[in-house]
mmCIF file of N, CA, C and O in Angstrom:
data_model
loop_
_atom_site.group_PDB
_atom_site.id
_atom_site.type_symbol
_atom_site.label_atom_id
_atom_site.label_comp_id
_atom_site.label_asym_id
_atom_site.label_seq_id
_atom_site.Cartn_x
_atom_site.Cartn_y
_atom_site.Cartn_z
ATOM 1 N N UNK A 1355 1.268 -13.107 19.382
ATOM 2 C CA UNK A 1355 2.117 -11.963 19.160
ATOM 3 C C UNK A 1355 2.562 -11.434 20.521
ATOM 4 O O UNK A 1355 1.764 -11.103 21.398
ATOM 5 N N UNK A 1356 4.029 -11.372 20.651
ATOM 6 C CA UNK A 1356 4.496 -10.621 22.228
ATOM 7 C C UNK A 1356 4.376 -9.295 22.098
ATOM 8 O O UNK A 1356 4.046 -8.635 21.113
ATOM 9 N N UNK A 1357 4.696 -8.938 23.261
ATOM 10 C CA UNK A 1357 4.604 -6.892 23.768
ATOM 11 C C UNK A 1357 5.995 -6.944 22.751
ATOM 12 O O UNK A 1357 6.012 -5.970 21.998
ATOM 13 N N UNK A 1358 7.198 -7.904 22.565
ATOM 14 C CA UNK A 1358 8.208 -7.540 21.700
ATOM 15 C C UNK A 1358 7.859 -7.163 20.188
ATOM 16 O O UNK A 1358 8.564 -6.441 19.483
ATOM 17 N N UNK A 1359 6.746 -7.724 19.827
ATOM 18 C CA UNK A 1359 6.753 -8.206 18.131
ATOM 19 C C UNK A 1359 5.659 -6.405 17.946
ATOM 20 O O UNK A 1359 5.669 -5.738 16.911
ATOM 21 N N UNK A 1360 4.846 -6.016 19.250
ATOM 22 C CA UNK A 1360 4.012 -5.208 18.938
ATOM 23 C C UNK A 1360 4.635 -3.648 19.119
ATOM 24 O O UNK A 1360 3.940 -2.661 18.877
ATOM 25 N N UNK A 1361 6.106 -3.549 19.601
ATOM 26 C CA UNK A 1361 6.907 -2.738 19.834
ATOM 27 C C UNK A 1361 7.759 -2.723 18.418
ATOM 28 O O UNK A 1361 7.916 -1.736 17.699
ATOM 29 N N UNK A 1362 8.091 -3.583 18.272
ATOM 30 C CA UNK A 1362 8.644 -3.323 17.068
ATOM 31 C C UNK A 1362 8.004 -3.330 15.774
ATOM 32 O O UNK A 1362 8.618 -2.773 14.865
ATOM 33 N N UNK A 1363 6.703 -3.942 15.479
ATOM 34 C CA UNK A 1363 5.534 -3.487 14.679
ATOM 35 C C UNK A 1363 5.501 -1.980 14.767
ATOM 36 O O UNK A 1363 5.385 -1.339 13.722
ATOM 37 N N UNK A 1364 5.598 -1.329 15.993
ATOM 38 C CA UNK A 1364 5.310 0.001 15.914
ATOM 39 C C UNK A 1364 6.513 1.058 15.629
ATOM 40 O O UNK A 1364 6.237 2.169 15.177
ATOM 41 N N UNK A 1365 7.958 0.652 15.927
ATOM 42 C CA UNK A 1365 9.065 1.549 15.450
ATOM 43 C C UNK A 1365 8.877 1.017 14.081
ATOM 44 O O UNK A 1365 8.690 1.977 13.333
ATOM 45 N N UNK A 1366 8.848 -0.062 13.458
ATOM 46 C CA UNK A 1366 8.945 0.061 11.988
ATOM 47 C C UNK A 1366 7.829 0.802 11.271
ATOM 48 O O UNK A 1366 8.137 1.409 10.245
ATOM 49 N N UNK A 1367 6.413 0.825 11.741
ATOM 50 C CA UNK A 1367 5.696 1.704 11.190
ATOM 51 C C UNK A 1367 5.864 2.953 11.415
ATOM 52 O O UNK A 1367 5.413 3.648 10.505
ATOM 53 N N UNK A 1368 6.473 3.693 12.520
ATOM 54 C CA UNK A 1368 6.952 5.304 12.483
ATOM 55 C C UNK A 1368 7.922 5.898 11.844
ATOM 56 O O UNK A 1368 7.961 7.086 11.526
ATOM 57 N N UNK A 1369 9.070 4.720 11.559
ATOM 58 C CA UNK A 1369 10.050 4.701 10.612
ATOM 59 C C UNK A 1369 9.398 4.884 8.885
ATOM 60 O O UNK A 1369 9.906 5.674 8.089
ATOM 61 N N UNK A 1370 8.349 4.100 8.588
ATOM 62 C CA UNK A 1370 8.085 3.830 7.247
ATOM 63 C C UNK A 1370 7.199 5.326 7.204
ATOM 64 O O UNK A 1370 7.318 5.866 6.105
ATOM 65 N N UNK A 1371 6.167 6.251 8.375
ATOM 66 C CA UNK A 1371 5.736 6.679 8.044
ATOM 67 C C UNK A 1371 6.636 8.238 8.152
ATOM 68 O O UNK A 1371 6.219 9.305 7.699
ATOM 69 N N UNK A 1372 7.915 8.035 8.851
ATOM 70 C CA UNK A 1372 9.106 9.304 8.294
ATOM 71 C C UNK A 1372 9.355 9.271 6.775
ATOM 72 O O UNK A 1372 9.464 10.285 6.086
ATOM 73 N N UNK A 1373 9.416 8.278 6.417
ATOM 74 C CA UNK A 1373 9.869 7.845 4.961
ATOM 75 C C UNK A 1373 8.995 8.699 4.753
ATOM 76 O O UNK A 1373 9.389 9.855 4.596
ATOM 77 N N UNK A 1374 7.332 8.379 4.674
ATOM 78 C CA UNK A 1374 6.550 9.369 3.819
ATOM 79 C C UNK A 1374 6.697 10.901 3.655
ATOM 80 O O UNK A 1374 6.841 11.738 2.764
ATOM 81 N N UNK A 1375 6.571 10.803 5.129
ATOM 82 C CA UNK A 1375 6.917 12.474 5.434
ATOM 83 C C UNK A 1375 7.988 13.268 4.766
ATOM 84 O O UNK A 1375 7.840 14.450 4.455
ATOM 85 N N UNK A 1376 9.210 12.486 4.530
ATOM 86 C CA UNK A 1376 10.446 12.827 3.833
ATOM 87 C C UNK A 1376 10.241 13.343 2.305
ATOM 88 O O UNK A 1376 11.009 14.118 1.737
ATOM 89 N N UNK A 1377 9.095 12.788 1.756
ATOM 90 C CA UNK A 1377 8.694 12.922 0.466
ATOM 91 C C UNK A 1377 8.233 14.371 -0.280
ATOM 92 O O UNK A 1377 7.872 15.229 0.526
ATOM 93 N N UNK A 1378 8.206 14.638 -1.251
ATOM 94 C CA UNK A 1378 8.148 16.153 -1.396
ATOM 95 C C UNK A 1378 6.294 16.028 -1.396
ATOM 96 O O UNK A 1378 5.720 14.954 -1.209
ATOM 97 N N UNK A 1379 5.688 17.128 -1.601
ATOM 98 C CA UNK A 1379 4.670 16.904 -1.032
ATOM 99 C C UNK A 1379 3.672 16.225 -2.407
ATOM 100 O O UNK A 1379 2.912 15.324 -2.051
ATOM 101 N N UNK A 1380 3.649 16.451 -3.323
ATOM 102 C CA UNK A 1380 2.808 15.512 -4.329
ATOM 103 C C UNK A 1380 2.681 14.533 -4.198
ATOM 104 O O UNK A 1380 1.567 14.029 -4.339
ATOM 105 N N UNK A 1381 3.898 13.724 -3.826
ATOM 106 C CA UNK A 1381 4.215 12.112 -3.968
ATOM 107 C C UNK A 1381 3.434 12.104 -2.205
ATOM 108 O O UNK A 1381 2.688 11.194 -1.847
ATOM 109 N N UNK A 1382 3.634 12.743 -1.720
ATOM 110 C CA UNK A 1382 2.631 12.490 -0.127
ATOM 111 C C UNK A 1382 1.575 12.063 -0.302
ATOM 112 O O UNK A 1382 1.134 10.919 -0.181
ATOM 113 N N UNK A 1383 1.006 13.227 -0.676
ATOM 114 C CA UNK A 1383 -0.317 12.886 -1.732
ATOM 115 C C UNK A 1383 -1.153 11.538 -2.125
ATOM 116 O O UNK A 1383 -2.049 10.816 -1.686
ATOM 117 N N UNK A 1384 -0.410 11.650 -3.064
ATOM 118 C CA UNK A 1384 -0.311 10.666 -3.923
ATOM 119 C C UNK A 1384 -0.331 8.957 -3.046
ATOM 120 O O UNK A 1384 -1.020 7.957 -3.249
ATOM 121 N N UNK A 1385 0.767 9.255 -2.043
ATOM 122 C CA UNK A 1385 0.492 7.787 -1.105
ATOM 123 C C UNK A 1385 -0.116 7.916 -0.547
ATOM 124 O O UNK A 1385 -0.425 6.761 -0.254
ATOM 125 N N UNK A 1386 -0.760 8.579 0.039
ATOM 126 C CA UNK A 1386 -1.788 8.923 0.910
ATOM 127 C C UNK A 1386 -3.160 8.236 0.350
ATOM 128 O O UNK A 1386 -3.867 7.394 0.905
ATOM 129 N N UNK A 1387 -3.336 8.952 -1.112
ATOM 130 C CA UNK A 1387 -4.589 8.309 -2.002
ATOM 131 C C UNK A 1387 -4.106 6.939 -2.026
ATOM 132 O O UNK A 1387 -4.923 6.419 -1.266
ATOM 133 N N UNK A 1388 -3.151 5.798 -2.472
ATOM 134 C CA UNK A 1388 -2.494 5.080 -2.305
ATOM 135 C C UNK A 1388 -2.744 4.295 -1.392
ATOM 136 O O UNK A 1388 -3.011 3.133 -1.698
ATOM 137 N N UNK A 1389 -2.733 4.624 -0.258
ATOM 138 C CA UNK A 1389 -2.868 4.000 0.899
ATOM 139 C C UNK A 1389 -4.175 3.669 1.304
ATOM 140 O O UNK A 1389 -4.497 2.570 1.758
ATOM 141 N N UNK A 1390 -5.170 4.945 1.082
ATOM 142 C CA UNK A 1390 -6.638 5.167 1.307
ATOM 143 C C UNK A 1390 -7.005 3.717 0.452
ATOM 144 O O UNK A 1390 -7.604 2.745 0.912
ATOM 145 N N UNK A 1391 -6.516 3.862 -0.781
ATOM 146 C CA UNK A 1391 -7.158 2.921 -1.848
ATOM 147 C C UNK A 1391 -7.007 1.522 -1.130
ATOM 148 O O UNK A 1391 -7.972 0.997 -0.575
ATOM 149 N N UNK A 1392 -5.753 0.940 -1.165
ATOM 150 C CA UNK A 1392 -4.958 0.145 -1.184
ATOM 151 C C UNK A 1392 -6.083 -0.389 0.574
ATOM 152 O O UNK A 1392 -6.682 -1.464 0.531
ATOM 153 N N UNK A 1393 -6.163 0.300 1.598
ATOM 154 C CA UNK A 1393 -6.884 -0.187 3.294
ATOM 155 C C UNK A 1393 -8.477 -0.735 2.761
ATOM 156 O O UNK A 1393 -8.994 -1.843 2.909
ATOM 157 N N UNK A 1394 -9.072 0.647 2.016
ATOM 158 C CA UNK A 1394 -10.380 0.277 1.287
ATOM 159 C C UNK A 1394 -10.680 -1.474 0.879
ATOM 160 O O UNK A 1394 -11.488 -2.283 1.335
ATOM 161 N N UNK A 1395 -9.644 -1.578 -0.160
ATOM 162 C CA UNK A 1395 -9.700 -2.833 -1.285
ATOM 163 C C UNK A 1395 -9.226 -4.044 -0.355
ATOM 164 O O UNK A 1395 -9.868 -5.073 -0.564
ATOM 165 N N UNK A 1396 -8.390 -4.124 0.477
ATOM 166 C CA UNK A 1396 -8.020 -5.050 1.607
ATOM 167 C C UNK A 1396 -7.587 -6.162 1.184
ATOM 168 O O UNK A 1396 -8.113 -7.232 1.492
ATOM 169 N N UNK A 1397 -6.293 -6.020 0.212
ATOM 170 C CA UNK A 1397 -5.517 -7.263 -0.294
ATOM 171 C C UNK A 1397 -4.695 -7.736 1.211
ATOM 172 O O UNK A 1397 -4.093 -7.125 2.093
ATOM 173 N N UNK A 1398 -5.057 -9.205 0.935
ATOM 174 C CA UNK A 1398 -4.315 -9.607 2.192
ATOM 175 C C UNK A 1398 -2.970 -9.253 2.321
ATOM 176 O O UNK A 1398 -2.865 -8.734 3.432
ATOM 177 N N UNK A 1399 -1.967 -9.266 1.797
ATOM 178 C CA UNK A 1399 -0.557 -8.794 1.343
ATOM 179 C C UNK A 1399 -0.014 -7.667 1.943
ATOM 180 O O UNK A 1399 1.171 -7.460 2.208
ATOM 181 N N UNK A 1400 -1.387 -6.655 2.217
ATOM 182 C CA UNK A 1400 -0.895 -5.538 3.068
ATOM 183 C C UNK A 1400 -0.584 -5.831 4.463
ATOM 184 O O UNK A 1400 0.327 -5.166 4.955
ATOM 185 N N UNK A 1401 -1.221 -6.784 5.268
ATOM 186 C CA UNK A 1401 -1.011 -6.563 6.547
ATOM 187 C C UNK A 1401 0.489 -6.837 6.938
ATOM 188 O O UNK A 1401 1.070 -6.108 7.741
ATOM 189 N N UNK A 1402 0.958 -7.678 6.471
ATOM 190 C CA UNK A 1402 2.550 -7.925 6.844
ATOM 191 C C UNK A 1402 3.453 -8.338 6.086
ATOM 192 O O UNK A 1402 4.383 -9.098 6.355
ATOM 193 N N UNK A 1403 3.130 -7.727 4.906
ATOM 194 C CA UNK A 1403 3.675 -7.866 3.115
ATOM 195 C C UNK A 1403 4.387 -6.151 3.358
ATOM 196 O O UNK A 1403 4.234 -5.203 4.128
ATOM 197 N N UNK A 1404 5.178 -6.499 2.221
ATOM 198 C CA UNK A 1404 6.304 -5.661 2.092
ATOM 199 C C UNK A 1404 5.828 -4.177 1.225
ATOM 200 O O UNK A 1404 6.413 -3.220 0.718
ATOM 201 N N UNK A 1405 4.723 -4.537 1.365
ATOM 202 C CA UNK A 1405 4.070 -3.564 0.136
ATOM 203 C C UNK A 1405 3.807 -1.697 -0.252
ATOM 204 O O UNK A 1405 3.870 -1.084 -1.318
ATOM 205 N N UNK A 1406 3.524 -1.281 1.073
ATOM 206 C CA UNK A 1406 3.736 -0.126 1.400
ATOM 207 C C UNK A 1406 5.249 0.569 1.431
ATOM 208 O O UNK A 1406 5.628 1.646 0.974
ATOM 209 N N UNK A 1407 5.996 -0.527 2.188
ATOM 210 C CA UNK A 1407 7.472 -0.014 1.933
ATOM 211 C C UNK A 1407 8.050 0.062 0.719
ATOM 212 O O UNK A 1407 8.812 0.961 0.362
ATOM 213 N N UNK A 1408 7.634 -1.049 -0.053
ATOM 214 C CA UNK A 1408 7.609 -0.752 -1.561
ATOM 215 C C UNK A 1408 7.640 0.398 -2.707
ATOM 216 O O UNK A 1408 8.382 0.946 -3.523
ATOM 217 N N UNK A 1409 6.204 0.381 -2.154
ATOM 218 C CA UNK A 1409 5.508 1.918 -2.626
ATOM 219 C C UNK A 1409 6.603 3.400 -1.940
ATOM 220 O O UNK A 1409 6.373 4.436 -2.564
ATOM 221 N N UNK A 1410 7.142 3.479 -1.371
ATOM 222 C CA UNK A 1410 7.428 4.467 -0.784
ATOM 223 C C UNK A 1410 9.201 4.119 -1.180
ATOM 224 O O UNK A 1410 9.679 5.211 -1.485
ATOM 225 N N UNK A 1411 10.119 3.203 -1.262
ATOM 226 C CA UNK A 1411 11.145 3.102 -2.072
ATOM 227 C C UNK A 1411 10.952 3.213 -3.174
ATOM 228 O O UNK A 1411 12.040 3.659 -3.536
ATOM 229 N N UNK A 1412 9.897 3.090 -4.720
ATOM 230 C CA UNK A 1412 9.785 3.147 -5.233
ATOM 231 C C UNK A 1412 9.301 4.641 -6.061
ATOM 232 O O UNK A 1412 9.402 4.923 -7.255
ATOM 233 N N UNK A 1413 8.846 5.303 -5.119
ATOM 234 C CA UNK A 1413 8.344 6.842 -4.716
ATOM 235 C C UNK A 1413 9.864 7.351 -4.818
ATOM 236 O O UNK A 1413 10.261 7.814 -5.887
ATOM 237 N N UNK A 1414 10.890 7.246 -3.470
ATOM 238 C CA UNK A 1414 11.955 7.798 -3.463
ATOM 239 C C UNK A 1414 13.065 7.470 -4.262
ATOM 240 O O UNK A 1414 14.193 7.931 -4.085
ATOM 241 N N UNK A 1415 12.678 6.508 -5.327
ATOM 242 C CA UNK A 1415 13.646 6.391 -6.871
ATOM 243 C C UNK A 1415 12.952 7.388 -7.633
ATOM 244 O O UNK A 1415 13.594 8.158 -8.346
ATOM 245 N N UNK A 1416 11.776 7.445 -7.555
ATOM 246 C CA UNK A 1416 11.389 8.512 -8.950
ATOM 247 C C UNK A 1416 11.708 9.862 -7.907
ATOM 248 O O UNK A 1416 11.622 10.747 -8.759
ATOM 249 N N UNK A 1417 11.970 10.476 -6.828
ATOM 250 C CA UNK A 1417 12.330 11.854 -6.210
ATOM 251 C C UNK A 1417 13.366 12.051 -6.686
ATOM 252 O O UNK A 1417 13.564 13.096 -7.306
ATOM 253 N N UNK A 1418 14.476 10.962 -6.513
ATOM 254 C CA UNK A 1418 15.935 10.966 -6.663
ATOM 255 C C UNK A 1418 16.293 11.242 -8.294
ATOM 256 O O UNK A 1418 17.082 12.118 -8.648
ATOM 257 N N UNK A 1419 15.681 10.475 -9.089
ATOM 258 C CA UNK A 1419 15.648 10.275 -10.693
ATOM 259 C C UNK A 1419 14.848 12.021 -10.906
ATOM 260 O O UNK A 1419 15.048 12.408 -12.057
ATOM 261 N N UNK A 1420 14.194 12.861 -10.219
ATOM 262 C CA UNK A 1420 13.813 14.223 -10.702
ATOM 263 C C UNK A 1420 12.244 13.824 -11.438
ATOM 264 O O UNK A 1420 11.680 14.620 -12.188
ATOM 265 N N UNK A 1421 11.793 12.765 -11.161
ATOM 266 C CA UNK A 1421 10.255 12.689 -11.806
ATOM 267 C C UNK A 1421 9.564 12.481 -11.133
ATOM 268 O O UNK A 1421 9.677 11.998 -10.007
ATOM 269 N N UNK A 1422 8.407 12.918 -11.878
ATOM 270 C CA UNK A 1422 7.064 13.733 -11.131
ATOM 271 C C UNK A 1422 6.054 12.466 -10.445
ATOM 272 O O UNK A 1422 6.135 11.357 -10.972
ATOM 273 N N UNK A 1423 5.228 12.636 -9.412
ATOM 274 C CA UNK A 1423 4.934 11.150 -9.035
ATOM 275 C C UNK A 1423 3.969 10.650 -10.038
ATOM 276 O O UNK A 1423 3.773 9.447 -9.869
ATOM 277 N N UNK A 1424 3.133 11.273 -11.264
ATOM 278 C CA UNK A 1424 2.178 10.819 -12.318
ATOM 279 C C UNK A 1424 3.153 10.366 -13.455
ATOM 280 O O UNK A 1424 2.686 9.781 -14.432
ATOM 281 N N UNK A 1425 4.352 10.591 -13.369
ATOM 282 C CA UNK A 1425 5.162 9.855 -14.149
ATOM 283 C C UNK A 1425 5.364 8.406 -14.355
ATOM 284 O O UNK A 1425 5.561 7.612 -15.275
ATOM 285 N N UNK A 1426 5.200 8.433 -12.843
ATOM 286 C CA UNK A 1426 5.384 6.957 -12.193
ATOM 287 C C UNK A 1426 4.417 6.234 -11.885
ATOM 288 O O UNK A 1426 4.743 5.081 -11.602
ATOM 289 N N UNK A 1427 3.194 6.497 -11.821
ATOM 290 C CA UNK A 1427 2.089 6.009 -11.741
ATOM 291 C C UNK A 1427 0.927 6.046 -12.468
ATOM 292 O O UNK A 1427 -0.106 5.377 -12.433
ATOM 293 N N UNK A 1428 1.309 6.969 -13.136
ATOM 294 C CA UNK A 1428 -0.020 7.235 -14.216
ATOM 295 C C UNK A 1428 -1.079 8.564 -13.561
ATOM 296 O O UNK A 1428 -0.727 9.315 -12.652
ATOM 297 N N UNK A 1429 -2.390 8.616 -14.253
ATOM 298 C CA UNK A 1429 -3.287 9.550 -13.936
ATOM 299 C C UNK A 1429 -4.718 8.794 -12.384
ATOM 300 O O UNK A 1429 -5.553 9.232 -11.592
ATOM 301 N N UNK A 1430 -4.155 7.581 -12.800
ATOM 302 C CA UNK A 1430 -5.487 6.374 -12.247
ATOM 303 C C UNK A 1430 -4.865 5.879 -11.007
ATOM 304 O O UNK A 1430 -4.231 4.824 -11.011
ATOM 305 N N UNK A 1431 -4.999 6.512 -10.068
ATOM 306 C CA UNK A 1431 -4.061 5.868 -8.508
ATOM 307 C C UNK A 1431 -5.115 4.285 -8.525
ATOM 308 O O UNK A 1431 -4.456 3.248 -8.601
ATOM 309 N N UNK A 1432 -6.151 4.184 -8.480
ATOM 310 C CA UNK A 1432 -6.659 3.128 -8.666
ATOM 311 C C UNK A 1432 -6.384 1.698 -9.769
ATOM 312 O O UNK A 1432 -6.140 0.543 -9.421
ATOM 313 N N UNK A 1433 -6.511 2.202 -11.059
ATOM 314 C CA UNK A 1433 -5.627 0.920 -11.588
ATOM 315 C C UNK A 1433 -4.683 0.954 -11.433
ATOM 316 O O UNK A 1433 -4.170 -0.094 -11.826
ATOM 317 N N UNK A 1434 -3.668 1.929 -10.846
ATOM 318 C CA UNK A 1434 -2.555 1.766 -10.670
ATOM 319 C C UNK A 1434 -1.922 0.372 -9.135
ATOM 320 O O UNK A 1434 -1.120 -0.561 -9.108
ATOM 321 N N UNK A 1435 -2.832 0.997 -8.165
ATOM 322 C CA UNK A 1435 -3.063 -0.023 -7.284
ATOM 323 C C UNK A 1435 -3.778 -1.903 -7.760
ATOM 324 O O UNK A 1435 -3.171 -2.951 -7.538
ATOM 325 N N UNK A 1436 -4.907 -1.798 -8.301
ATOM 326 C CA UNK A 1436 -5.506 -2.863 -9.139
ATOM 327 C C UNK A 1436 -3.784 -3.839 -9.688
ATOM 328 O O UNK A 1436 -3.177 -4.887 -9.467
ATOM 329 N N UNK A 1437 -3.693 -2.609 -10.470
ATOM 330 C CA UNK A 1437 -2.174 -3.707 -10.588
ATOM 331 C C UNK A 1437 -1.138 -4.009 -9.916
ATOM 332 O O UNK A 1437 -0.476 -4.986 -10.266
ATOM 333 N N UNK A 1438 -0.849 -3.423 -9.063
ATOM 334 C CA UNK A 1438 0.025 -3.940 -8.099
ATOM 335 C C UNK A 1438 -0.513 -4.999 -7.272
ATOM 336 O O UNK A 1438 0.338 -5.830 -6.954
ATOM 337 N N UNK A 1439 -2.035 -5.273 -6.698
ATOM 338 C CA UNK A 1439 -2.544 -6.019 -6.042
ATOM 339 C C UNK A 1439 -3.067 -7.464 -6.713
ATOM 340 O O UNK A 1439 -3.601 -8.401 -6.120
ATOM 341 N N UNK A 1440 -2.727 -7.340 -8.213
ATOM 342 C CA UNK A 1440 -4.219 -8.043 -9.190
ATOM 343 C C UNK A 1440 -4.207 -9.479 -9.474
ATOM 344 O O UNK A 1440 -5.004 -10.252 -10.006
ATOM 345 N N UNK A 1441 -2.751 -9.616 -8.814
ATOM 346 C CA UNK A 1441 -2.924 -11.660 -8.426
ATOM 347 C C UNK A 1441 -3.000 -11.768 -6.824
ATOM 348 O O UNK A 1441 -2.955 -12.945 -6.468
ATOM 349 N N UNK A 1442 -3.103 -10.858 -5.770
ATOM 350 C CA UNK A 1442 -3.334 -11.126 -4.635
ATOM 351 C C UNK A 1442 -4.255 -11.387 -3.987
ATOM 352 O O UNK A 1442 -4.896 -10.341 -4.094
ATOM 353 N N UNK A 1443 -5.081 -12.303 -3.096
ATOM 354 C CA UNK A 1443 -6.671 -12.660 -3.054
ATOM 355 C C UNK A 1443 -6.982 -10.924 -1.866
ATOM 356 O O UNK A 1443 -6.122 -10.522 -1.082
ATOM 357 N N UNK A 1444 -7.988 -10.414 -2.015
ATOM 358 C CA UNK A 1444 -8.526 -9.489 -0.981
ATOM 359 C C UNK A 1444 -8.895 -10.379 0.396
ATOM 360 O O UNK A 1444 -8.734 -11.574 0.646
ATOM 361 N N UNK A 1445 -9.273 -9.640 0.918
ATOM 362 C CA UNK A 1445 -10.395 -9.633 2.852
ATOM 363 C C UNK A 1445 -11.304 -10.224 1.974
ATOM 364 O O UNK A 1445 -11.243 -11.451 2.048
ATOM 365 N N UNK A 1446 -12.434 -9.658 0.868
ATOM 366 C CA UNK A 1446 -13.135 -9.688 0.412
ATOM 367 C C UNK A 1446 -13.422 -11.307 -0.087
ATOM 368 O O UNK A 1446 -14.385 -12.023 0.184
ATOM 369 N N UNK A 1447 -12.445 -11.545 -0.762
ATOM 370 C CA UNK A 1447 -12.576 -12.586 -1.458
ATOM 371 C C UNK A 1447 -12.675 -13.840 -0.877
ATOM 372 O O UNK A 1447 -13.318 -14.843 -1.185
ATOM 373 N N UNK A 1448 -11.438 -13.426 0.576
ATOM 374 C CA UNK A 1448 -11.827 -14.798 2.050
ATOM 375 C C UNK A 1448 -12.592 -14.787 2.207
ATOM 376 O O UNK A 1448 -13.083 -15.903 2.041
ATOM 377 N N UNK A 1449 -13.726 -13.587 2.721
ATOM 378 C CA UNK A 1449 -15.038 -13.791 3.120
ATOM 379 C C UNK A 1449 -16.078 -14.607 2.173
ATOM 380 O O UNK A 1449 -16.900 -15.483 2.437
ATOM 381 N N UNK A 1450 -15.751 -14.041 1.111
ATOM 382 C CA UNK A 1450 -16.540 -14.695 0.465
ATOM 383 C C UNK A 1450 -16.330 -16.407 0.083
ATOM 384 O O UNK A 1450 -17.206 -17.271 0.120
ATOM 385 N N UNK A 1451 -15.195 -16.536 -0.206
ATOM 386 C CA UNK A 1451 -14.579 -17.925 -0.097
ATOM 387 C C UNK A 1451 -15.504 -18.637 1.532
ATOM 388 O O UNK A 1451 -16.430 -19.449 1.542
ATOM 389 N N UNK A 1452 -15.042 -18.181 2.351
ATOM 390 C CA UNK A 1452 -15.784 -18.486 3.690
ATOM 391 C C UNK A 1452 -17.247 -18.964 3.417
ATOM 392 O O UNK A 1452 -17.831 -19.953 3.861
ATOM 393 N N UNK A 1453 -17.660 -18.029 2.597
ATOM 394 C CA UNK A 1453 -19.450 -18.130 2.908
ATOM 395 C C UNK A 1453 -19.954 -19.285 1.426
ATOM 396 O O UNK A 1453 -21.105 -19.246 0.991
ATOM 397 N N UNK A 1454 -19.118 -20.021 0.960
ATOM 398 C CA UNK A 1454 -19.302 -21.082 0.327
ATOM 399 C C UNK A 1454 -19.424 -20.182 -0.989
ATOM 400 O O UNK A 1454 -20.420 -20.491 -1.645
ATOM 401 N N UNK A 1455 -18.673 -19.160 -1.536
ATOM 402 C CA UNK A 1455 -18.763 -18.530 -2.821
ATOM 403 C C UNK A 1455 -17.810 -18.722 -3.520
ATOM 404 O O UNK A 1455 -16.925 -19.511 -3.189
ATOM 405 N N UNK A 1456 -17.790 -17.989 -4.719
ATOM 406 C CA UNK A 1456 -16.404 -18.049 -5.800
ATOM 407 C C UNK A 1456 -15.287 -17.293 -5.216
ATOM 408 O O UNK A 1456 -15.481 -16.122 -4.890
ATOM 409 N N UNK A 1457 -13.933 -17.940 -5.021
ATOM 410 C CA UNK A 1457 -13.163 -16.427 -4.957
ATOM 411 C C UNK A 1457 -13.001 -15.278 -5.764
ATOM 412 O O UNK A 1457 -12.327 -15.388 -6.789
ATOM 413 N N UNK A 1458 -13.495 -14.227 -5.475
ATOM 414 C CA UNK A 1458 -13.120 -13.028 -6.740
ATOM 415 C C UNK A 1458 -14.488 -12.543 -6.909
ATOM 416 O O UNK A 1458 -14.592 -11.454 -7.473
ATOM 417 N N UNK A 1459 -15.724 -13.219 -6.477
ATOM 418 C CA UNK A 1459 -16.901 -12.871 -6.728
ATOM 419 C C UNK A 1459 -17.171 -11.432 -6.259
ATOM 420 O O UNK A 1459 -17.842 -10.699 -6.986
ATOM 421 N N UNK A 1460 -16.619 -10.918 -4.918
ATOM 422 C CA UNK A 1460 -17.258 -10.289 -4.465
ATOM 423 C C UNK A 1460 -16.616 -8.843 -4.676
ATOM 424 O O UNK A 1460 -16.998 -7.771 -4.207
ATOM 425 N N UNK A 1461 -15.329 -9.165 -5.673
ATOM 426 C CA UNK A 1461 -14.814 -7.693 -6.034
ATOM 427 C C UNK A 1461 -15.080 -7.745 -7.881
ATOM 428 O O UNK A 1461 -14.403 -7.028 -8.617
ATOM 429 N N UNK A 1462 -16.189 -8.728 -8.446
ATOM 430 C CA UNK A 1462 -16.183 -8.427 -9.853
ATOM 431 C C UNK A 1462 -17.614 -7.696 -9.753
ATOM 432 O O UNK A 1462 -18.130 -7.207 -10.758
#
């Protein structure tokens, strides 16, 4: 990775995290828990997957549309995440794959 790729790693993450900021404050919230969840559980997909930006265009259709962010996600930020992640392998599951195990073992 160059000083180029880690400069611009970093304007696109200050950019994505204006996006948040832009948000009214529930849906902040709300990604915030989102996010917490989502670093916790460690689907590989997050590190340079489109996924967060996702979440946060998908946030600013339901602002624009006038609905509430439990509209859009439900009461369960957790299965709500579960499903967005739930064919993606975790950190978890490499490791465990690594250490001569099942994949999936180590998040059932």
């Amino acid at each position: 990775m160059s000083i180029q790729d880690i400069v611009e790693g970093k304007k696109q993450w200050r950019a994505h995290a204006a996006r948040v900021k832009a948000l009214p404050p529930d849906y902040r919230i709300v990604y915030k828990e989102l996010q917490k969840y989502l670093f916790k559980v460690g689907p590989v997909i997050l590190a340079d997957g489109p996924l967060l930006p996702e979440i946060v265009a998908f946030f600013e259709e339901g602002v624009a549309e006038g609905k509430g962010v439990l509209e859009l996600i439900g009461t369960d930020v957790a299965a709500f995440c579960d499903d967005l992640i739930k064919d993606s392998p975790t950190y978890a599951d490499a490791y465990q794959e690594s250490m001569g195990g099942e994949p999936g073992a180590a998040t059932k």
